[in-house]
Amino acid sequence: MNARAFPRVKMGRAVTALLLLAVLSTAALVHLVWYRAATQNVETVVASLDAQSTAAVRNALTSNLALVSSSAEIIRSVFSQGAVRPDDEVKREFLFLSLLREQPAIAWIGFGFPDGRFFGSHAMPDGEIEMVEIGAAAPGKPRPLRRDLYKPIPGDIFFENRLKSESVYVSEGSPWYRRGSMSTEAAWTVVSVLPNGFEPAIVVSKRVEVFKHFEGVVMVAVSLNRLSATLSALKVPKGSKAFVLTRDDMVLATSESSDGVVAAHLKDFPPSDALAAAVATAATRDGIDSSRTLVDSKSLGPVFVSSGKLPFEDWRLVTAIPRSTFAGDIDANTERVIFIIGAIALLAAVTAILFARTLFTRPLSRLAGQLHLIERFELEAIEHRPALLAELDDFSFALKRMSSGLSAFARFMPIEVVRPLVDGGIEPRPGGELREITVLFADLPGFTELTEELGSGVEPSLTRFLTSSIAAIHAEGGTVDKFIGDAVMAIWNAPNDEPDHALRACRAAAAIRDAMHAMPPIAPKHDAIRVRIGINSGVALVGNIGSAERLSYTAIGDVVNLASRLVGAAKEKGVEIALSDETFRRTRGDLHARLLGAVNIRGKTAPVCVHTIDPSMKREQVARHGD
């Protein structure tokens, strides 16, 4: 057969055809794989955004309700400490009015006396303020009622009118009074009737005692209408809705009413409210306590229903967010990609061979090297490597930002804990181990009084204290566990082994004390005692404590509790450092400490032997350590 009978193709054309075929087929295959992966990733991203939105709303709502609770605690503290007597009319009105005007969410601030009297400040819906006083009832007589009406003016209020009548309201019969009088903690209740009549509200109440004598119950109320307004003002994603529910699905508040009406129960919402229906479906199908579920809605498509407990009674925040809120544009753009990728593939085929190495191979190799550095947590070596392709250049910028973010993240968690997770690919999940540790608690004495005295001016002093404490702890190989207000908690011998952990903790305590005395006093009366420190050693459960969604590397157990309470023992003994006999014993004679004697510690059946490190001993101790 004649060889020329077969058609011949030039190599250049064949290579070009093969490259075109390879690029086009690869592009088609890549697009198919990418499309499937992108669809899955979109679901992950949407779920993450939903979780972030829900968490933001929950945190904001929790913060608002915490402010309400703190207002009740302020009044209780003022009354209990005798700064203002509950029956001191002028000072009492000034205190209630100041707090009422400071917190717009509060509708009532009141106080119920054991003899049935009641006094309260009420922020009315029209903006006016009324002072309501219900007197004690004479036998067979109704209770006298006095209402003073005030109109707010810039920077003050203006008295308008005084009304006198009678009242049938009995504060000691109200749920908030009964629960508050029987509990030493803040009691949250849902009530329908307040001194001005029918006004559904949530009320936090606290028992007030002066020198162990029961004086009455303070109450702070937030009307359900105002709670709904507060919820509406939070950053709820557009087209979504948030609910505050009780255990039996009673609706306390919602970010958006249905047809202008807030239903009293979840099942009472009209069928036209698709979001409320999705929440009801989730509650029926999975139980409302499930953290997150996906419900199909005929009118809205998939709806994420997320539920989380609020730190008040058994109330829960439930959010209903349609998937389209986050993914509508993403889904539309994903569908358009298939029509665009063909044209891009043709153009890419012509230039693929010439520019593949310049545009892809080298930049990707550099980026892979950067990722390996991140994997080893060598964040200081990450730098921006310019690339011709904007995407790869952005990727390089993103890696640089990621390294900065991880560096910032390391500030919130000990680097010894973070590095094994990133370097070794260890999955962070709940778990721990029993191990011997030394625990240190340090705080500023009289910080509450300092805050009241200096206001925001106390922040620089707090920052200096925490900065000095962290430096001293890290210098001795300790791990900063957490900050608790003005206090810092640190542990030794976890996660890294430190055989002399007790001695290291004591040296860190002495360094903290010396650093605080090297600074000017925060206030003249805080000169002698600059810090309070408690140290204890023993076996504790150390590890990732928490849930699958949120973990904290920490230590728990009696050894931690005793270390915390030794701070109070230091105050009782008039010293700055108090360490347990167990810690002193573990220093094996390398610590010069002075015995303070046995101290009764709350929660301990037997007294605890306590030692201290005097300032004069510090230099001698350092010399011993240097030897």
XYZ file of C-alpha atoms in Angstrom, residues 22 81 102-103 125 219 286 345 360 371 438 442 465 509 538 619:
16
model
C -5.636 19.016 26.131
C -23.132 48.581 101.379
C -28.379 55.343 80.996
C -29.982 52.126 79.693
C -43.370 54.609 75.708
C -36.015 44.685 90.196
C -35.015 18.110 65.578
C -9.801 28.108 27.720
C 2.237 29.432 37.205
C 2.437 27.251 52.956
C 1.447 24.851 89.553
C -2.644 37.555 90.237
C -0.111 45.289 85.206
C 5.200 35.933 91.473
C -1.110 19.667 92.629
C 17.400 39.276 96.077
